Coordinates of C-alpha atoms in Angstrom, one line a residue:
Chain Q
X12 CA -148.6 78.1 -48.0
X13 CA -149.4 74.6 -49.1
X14 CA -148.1 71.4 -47.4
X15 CA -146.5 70.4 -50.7
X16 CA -144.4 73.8 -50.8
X17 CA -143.5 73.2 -47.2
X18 CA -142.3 69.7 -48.5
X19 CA -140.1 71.2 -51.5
X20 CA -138.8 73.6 -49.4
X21 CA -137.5 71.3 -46.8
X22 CA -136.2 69.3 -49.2
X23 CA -134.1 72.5 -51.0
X24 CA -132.5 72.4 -47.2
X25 CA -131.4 69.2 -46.5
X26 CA -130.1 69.3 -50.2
X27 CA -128.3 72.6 -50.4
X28 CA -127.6 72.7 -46.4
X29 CA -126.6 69.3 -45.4
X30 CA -125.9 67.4 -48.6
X31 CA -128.6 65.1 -47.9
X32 CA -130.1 64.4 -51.3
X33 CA -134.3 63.5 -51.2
X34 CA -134.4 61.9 -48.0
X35 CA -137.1 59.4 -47.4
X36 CA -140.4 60.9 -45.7
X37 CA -140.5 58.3 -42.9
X38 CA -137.3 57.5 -41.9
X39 CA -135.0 58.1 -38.8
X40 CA -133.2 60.9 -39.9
X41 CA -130.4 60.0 -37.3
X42 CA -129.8 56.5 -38.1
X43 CA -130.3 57.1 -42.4
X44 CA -127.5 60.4 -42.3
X45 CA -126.3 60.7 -39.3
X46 CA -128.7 63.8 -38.8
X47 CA -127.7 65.0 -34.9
X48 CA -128.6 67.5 -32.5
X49 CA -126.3 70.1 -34.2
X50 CA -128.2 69.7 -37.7
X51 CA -131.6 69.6 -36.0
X52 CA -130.6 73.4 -34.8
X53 CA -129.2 74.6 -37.9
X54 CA -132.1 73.4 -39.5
X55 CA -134.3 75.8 -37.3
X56 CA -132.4 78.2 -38.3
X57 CA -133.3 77.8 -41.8
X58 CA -136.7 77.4 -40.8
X59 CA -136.6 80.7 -39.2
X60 CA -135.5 82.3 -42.7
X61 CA -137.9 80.7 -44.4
X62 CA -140.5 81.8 -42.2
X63 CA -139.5 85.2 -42.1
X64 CA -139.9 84.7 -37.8
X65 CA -137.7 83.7 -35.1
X66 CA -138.8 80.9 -33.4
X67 CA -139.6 80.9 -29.5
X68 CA -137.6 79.0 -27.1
X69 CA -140.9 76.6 -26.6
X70 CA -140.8 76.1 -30.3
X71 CA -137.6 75.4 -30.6
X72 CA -137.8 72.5 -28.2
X73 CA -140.6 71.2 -29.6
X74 CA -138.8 70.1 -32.4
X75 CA -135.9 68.1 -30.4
X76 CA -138.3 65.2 -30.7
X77 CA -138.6 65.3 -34.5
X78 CA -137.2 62.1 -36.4
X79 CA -138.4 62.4 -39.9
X80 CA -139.3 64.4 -43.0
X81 CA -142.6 64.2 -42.7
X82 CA -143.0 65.9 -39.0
X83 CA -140.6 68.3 -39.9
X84 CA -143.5 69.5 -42.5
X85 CA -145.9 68.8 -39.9
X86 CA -143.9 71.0 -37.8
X87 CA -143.4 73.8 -40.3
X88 CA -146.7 73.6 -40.9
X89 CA -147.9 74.3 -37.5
X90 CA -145.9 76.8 -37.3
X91 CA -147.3 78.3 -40.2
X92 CA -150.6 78.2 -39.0
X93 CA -149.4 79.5 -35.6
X94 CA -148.2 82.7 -37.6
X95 CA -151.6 83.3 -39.0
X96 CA -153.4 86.4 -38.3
X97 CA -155.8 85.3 -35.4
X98 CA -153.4 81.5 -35.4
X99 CA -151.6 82.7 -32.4
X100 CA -151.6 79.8 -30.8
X101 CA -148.2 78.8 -29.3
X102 CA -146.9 75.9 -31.3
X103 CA -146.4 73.3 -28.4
X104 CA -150.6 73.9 -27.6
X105 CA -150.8 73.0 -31.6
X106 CA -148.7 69.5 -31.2
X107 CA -150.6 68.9 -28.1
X108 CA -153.8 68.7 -30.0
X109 CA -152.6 66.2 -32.7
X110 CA -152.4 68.6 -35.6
Chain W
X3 CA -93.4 47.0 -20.8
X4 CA -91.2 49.0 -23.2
X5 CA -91.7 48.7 -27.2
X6 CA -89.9 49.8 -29.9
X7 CA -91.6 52.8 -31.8
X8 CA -91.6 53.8 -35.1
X9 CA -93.0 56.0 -37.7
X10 CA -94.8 54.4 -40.8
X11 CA -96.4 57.6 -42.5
X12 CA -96.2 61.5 -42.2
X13 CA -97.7 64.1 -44.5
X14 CA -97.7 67.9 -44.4
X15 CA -99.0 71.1 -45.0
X16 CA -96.4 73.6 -44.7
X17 CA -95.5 77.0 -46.3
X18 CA -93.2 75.6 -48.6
X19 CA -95.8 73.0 -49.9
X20 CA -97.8 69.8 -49.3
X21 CA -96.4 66.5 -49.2
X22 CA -93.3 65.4 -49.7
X23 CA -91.9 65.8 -53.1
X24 CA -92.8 69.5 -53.1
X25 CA -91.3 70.1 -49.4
X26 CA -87.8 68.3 -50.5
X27 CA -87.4 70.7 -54.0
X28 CA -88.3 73.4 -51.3
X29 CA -85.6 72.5 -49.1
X30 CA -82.8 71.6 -52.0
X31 CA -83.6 74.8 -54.0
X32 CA -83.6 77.0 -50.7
X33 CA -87.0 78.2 -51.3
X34 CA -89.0 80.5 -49.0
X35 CA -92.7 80.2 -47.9
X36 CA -91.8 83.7 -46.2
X37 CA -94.5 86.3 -48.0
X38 CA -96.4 89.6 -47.0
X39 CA -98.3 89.2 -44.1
X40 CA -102.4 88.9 -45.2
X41 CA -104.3 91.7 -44.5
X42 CA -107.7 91.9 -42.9
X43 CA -110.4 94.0 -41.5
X44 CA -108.7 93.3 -37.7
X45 CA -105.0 94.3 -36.6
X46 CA -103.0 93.4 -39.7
X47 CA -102.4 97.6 -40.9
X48 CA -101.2 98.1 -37.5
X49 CA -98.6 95.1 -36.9
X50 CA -95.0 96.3 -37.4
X51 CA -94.3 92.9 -38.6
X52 CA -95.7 92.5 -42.2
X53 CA -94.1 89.2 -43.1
X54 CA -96.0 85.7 -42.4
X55 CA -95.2 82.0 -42.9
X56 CA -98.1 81.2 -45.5
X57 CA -99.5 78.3 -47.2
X58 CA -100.7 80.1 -50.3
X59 CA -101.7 77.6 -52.6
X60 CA -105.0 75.3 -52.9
X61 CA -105.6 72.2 -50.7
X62 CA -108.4 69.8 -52.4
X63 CA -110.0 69.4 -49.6
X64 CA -112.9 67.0 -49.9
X65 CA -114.5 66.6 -46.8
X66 CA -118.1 65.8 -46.4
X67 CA -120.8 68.5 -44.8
X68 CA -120.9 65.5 -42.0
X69 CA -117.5 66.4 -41.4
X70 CA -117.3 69.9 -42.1
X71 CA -119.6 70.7 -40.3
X72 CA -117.8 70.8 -36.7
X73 CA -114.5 72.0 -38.6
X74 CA -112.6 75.6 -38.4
X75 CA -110.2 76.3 -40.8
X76 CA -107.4 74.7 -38.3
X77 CA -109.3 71.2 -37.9
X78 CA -109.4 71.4 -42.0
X79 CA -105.2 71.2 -42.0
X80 CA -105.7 68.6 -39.6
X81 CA -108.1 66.4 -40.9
X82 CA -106.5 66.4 -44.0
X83 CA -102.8 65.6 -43.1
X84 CA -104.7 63.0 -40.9
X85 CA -106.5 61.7 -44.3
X86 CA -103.2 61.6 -46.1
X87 CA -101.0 60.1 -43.1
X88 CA -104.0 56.7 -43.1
X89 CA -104.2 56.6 -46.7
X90 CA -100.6 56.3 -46.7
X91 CA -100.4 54.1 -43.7
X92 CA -102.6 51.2 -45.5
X93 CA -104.2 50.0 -42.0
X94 CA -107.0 48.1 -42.2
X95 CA -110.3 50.4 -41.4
X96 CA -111.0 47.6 -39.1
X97 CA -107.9 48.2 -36.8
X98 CA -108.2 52.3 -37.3
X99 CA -111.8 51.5 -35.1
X100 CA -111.0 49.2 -33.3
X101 CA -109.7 51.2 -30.0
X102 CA -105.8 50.3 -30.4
X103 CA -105.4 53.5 -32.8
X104 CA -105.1 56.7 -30.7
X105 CA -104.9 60.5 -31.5
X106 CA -103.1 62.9 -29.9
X107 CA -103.3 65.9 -32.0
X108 CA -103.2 69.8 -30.9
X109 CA -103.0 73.7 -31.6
X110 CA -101.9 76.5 -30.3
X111 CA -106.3 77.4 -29.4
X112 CA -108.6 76.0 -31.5
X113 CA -109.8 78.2 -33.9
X114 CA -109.0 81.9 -33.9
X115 CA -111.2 82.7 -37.2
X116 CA -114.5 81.3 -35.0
X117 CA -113.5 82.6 -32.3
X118 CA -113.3 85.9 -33.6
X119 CA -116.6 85.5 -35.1
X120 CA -118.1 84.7 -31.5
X121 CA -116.5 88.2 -30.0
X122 CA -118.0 90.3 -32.6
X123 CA -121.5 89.0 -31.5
X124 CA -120.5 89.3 -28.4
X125 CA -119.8 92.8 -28.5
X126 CA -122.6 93.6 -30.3
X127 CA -125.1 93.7 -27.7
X128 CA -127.1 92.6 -29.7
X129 CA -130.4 89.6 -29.2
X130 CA -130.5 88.4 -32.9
X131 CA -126.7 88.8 -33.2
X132 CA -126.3 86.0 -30.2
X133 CA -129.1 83.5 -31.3
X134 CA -126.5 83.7 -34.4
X135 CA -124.0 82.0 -32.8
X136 CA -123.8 78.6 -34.3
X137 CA -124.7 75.4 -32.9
X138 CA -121.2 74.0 -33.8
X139 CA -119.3 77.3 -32.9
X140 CA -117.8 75.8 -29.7
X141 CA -117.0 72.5 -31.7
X142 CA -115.1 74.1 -34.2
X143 CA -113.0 76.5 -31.8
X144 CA -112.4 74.9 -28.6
X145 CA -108.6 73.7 -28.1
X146 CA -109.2 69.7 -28.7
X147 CA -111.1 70.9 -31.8
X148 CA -108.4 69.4 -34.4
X149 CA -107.5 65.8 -32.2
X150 CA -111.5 65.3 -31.6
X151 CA -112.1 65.8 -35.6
X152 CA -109.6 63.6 -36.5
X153 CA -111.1 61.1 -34.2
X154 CA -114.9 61.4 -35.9
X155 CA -113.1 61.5 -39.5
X156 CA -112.4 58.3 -39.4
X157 CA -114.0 56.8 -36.4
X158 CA -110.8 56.0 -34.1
X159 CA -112.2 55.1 -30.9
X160 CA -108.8 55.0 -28.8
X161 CA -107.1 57.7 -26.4
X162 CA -107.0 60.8 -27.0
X163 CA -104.6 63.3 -26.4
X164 CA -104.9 67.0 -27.2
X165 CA -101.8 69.2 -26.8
X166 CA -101.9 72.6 -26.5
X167 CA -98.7 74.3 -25.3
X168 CA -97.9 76.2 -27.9
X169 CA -94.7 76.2 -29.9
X170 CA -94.2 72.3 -28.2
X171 CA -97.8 71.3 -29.0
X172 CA -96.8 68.6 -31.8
X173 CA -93.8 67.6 -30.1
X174 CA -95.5 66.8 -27.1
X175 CA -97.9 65.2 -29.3
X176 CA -95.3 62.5 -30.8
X177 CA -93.8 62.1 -27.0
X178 CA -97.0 61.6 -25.2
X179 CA -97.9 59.2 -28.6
X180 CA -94.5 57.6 -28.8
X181 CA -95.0 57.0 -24.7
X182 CA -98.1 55.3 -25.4
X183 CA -97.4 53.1 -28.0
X184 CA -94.2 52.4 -25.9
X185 CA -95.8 51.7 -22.8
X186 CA -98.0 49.6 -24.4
X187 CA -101.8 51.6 -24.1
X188 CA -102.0 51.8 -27.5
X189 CA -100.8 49.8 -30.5
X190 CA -100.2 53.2 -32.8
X191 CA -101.2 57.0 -32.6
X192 CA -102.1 59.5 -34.8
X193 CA -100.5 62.8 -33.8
X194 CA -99.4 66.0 -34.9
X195 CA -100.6 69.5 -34.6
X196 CA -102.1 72.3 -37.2
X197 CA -102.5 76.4 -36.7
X198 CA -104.5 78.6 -39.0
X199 CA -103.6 81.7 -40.3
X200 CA -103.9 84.2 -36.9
X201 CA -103.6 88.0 -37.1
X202 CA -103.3 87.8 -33.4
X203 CA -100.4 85.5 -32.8
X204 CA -98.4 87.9 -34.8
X205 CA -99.6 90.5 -32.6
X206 CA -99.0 88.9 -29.7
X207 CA -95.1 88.8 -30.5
X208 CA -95.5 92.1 -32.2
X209 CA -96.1 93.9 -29.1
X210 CA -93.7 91.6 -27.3
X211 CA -90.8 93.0 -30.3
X212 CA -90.1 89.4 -30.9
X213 CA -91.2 90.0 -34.2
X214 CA -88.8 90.6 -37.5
X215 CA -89.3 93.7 -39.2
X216 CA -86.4 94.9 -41.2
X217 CA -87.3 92.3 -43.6
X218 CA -90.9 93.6 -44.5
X219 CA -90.6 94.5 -48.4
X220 CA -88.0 91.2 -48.7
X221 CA -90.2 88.2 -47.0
X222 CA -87.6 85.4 -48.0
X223 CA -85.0 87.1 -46.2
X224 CA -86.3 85.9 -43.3
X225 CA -86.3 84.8 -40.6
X226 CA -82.6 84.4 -40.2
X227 CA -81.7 82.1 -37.6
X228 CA -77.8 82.3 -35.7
X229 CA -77.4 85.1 -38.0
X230 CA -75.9 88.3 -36.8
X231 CA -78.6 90.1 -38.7
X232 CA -81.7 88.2 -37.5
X233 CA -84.3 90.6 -36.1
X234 CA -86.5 88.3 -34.7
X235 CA -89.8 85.7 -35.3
X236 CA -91.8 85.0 -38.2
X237 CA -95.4 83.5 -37.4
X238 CA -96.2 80.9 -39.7
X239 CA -99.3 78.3 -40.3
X240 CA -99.7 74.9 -41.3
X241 CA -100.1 70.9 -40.1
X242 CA -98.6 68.1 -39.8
X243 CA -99.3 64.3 -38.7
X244 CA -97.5 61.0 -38.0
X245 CA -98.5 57.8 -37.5
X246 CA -97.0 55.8 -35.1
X247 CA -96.9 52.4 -34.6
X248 CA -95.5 49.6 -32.6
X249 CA -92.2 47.9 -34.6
X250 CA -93.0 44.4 -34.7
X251 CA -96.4 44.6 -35.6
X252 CA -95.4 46.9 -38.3
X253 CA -92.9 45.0 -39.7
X254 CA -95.1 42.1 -39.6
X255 CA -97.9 44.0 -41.9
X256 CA -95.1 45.1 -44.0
X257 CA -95.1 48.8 -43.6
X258 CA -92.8 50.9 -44.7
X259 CA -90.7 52.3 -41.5
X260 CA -89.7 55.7 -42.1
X261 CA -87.5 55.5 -39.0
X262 CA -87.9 54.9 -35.5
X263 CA -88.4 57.5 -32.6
X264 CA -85.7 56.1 -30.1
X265 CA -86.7 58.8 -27.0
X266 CA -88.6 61.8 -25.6
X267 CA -88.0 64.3 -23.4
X268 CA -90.3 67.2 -21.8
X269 CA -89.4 69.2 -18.7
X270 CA -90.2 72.8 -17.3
X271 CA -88.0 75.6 -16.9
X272 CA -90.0 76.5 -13.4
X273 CA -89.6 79.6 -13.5
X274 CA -89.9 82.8 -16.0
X275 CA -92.7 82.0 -18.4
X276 CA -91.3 83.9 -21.8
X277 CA -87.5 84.3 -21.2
X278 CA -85.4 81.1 -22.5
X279 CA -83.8 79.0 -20.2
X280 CA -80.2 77.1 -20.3
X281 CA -80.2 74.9 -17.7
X282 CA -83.8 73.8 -18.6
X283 CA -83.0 73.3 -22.3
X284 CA -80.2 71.9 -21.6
X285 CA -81.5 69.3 -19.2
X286 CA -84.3 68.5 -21.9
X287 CA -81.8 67.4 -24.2
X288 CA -80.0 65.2 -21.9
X289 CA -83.1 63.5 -20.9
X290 CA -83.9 62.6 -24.3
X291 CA -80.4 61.4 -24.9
X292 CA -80.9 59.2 -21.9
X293 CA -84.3 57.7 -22.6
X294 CA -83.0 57.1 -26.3
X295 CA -79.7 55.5 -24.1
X296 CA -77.7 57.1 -26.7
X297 CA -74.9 59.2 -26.3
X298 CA -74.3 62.7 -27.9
X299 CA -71.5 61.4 -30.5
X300 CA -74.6 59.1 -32.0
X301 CA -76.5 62.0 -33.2
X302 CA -75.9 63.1 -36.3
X303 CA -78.2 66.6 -37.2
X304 CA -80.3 68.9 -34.8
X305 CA -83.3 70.1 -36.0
X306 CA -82.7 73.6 -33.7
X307 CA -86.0 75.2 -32.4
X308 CA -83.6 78.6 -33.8
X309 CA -86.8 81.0 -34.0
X310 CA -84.4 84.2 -34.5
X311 CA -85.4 86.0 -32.1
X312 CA -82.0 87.9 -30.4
X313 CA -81.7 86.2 -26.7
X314 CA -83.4 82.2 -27.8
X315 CA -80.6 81.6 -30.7
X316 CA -78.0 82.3 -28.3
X317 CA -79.1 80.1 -25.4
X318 CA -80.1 77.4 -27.8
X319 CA -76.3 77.5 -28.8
X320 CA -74.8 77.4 -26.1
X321 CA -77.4 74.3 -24.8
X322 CA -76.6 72.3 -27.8
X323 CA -73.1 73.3 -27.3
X324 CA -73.1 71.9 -23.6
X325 CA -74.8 68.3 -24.7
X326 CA -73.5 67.8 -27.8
X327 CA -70.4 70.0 -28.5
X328 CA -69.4 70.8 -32.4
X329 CA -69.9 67.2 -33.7
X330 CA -73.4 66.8 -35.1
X331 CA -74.8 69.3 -37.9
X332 CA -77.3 71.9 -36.7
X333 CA -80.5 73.1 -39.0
X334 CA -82.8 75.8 -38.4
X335 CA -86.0 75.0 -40.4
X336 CA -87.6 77.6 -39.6
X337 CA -85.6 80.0 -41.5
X338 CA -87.8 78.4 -45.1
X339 CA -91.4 78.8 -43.4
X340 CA -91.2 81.0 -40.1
X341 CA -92.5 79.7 -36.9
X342 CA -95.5 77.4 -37.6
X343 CA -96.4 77.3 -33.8
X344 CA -98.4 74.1 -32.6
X345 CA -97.4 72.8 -36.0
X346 CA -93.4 73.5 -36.1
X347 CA -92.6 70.1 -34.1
X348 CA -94.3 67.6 -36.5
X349 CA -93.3 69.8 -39.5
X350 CA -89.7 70.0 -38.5
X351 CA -90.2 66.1 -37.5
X352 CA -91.6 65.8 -41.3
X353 CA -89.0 67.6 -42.8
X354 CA -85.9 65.3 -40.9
X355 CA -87.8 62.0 -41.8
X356 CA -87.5 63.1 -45.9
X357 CA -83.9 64.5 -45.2
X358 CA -83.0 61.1 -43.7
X359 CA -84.6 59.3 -46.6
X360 CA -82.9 61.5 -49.2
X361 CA -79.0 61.7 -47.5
X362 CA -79.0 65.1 -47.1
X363 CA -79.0 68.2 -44.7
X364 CA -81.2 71.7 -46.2
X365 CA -79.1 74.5 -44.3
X366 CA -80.3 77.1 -42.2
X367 CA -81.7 79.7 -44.9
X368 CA -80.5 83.4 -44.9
X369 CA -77.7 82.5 -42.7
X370 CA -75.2 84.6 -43.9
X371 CA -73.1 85.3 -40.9
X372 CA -72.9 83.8 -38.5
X373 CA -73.5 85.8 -35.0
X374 CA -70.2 84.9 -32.7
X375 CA -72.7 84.1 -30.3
X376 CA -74.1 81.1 -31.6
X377 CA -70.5 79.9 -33.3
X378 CA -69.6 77.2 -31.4
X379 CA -72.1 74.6 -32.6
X380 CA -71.4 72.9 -36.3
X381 CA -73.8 75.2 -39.1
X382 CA -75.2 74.2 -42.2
X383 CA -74.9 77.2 -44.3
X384 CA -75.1 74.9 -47.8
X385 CA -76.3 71.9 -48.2
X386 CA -74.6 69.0 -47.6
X387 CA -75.2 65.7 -48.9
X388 CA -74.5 62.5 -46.0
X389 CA -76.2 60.0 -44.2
X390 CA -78.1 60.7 -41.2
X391 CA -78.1 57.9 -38.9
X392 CA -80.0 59.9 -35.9
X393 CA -81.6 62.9 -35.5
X394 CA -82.6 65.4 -32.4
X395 CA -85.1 67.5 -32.8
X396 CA -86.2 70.2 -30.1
X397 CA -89.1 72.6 -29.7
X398 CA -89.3 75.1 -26.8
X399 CA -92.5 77.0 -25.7
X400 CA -93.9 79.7 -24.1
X401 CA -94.8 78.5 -21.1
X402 CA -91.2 77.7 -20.0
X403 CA -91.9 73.9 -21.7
X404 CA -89.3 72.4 -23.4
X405 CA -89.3 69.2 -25.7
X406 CA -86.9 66.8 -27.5
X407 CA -87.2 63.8 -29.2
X408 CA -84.4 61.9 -30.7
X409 CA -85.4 59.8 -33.9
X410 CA -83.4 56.7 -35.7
X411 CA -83.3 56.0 -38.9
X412 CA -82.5 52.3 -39.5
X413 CA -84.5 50.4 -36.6

């Protein structure tokens, strides 16, 4: 899955999920909609049907540091790549790298 | 301290419509918002009662998802009545947030349609069913669910105040409101009270036979309180909301003043939680005589709590009979949309305010004859069109909690 389909899909979410219409890539999602704790875990819900995968527990609170579009992709991706045959590696080791 | 109170704006969302002009043709053309009770996929085949008190047409709700998003179907009828009551009010946004605007706001609990999305999960055993239970679940269903919504609506950053004793929710919610502005803790509240449609609650008295259910294939012919026929309760669902507001800074922002709530009253029976109580009720209705420091000749109409059921018409009789004798009229508004529970003391509040305004008094529907029980107080069978100087209304609860509040109409 490319990084630009990741992008478009996240997009479809915040538009269709929480009537956030093409959000900037680098802002504070908080401070721009008022994007709080309770979006940030519907939104890995979605991810999780997008995915196809339930998230772990570690994954899941990984992303409670998350404050823009663009590492939510980063984040998808990783998990993506996590979800690989032989990409296995737990998603918080993945961040810890800089991926 | 002690300040005058009055109310500046009320909307509501009732079986017999929304807002005002529709209530009022309601209540002059002695139409019922009695119909067959809904049915669903829980208990509704196997309630004896098949009759409900239902708001059956569409609300334009227009909420945004930032909104919605913590919001059950009950905190929908709040927020909205909330919407309509500031809208109406014309306060400046800048005094709604500014901390001297409180909300108290209640329901009977939260949200029963979330709530009874959580116990299926629950008693599915399984994994993936309880990782499904939403993030705002709890929001949506716990019991302050409809005051707290209200609050984040429109970002009112005063006291809060979140009733929940059932049938006396949203009067408690304009005493404890009316006390605060009073008192001088708050410059105005928001407050009022909202129930969803709830399978259960009609259970609930089902199973208790507090229920009416000779009237199942004729839903406007009842409930039928003080009548010798009435066969009991009709649950009900809807909101309401008033604002209320301190007099002279009302009147010096040129508000309209709908009237003025003149006292309150909320005691205990201290003893049997269901049965109804004389001497409790009775009491109640002296105390809010005396913190209104009017006497009983001053009050013109009783809104009655009057749910129909056999033993609580008769004891509210003979209460209003001991406090006020045969003088003032006596209405039983729950006999057009059942028994609206947290809601029924704003609605009934509402529903005096617009029969003030208009000069005249709805009767009691279906009362046909009158059970010699409840005779000795002064019935509305028709309407009758005079003034209405002052009003009582009283709400009594499960719970042994009993309310009045005694309103004014010319401050």
């Amino acid at each position: 899955m490319t990084r630009e389909a990741i992008e478009a899909e996240i997009r479809r979410i915040f538009l269709q999920e929480f009537e956030i219409e093409d959000p900037a890539m680098d802002v504070d999602l908080r401070e721009a909609y008022q994007f709080d704790s309770i979006d940030a875990i519907e939104l890995l819900v979605e991810i999780e049907r997008f995915l196809g995968s339930e998230l772990t527990m570690e994954e899941k609170k990984r992303a409670m540091d998350i404050r823009t579009v663009r590492q939510i992709c980063s984040y998808v991706e990783e998990l993506v790549r996590a979800r690989r045959p032989g990409g296995s590696l737990p998603i918080g080791d993945l961040c810890k790298e800089g991926s | 301290m002690q300040r005058r109170v009055v109310i500046t704006a009320a909307s509501a969302i009732t079986p017999i419509g929304h807002g005002r002009e529709d209530i009022l043709r309601s209540l002059r053309e002695g139409y019922s918002g009695v119909k067959p009770l809904r049915q669903d996929d829980l208990l509704a085949p196997f309630i004896h009662s098949q009759v409900f008190g239902t708001v059956d047409y569409p609300i334009p709700f227009d909420f945004k998802r930032v909104n919605r998003k913590t919001m059950g179907p009950v905190s929908y009828y709040a927020c909205q009545v909330a919407k309509e009551v500031l809208e109406a009010s014309g306060l400046e946004q800048e005094f709604i947030t500014s901390g001297r605007l409180g909300v108290a706001f209640g329901s009977t609990h939260g949200s029963p349609t979330v709530q009874r999305d959580i116990y299926k999960v629950f008693h599915s055993r399984d994994r993936a069913g309880v990782s499904s239970i939403g993030a705002v679940d709890y929001l949506k269903s716990m019991v302050h669910t409809t005051a707290v919504n209200i609050t984040k609506m429109f970002g009112i950053t005063g006291r809060v105040i979140a009733s929940s004793t059932a049938c006396t929710t949203s009067s408690q919610s304009i005493g404890f409101g009316y006390e605060a502005v009073r008192y001088g803790m708050q410059d105005a509240m928001l407050c009022g009270g909202a129930d969803e449609y709830d399978t259960t609650t009609v259970a609930v008295f089902d199973n208790l036979l507090a229920c009416s259910t000779a009237f199942n294939d004729e839903p406007g012919r009842t409930p039928r309180p003080f009548d010798v026929r009435r066969d009991g309760l009709v649950v009900g669902e809807g909101a309401g909301a008033v604002l209320l507001e301190e007099y002279e800074s009302a009147r010096r922002r040129g508000a309209t003043i709908l009237a003025e709530v003149v006292g309150f009253a909320c005691n205990n029976n201290g003893g049997d939680l269901i049965l109804p109580n004389l001497a409790g009720i009775r009491e109640t209705l002296r105390l809010a005589l005396r913190d209104a420091d009017m006497a009983p000749d001053e009050i013109d109409l009783v809104s009655a709590h009057a749910t129909a059921t056999k033993m609580g018409d008769i004891i509210e009789a003979q209460a209003i009979s001991a406090v006020y004798g045969d003088r003032p009229l006596v209405t039983a508004l729950k006999s057009y949309m059942g028994h609206t529970m947290a809601s029924c003391g704003v609605i009934e509040t509402i529903l005096i305010l617009y029969m003030m305004q208009e000069g005249f008094v709805a009767p009691t529907l279906n009362l046909e004859e009158v059970d010699e029980r409840c005779a000795m107080i002064r019935h509305v069978p028709s309407l009758v069109k005079t003034p209405v100087r002052a009003a009582a209304v009283q709400n009594f609860a499960f719970g042994g909690v009993n309310t009045g509040l005694i309103l004014r109409k010319e401050p």
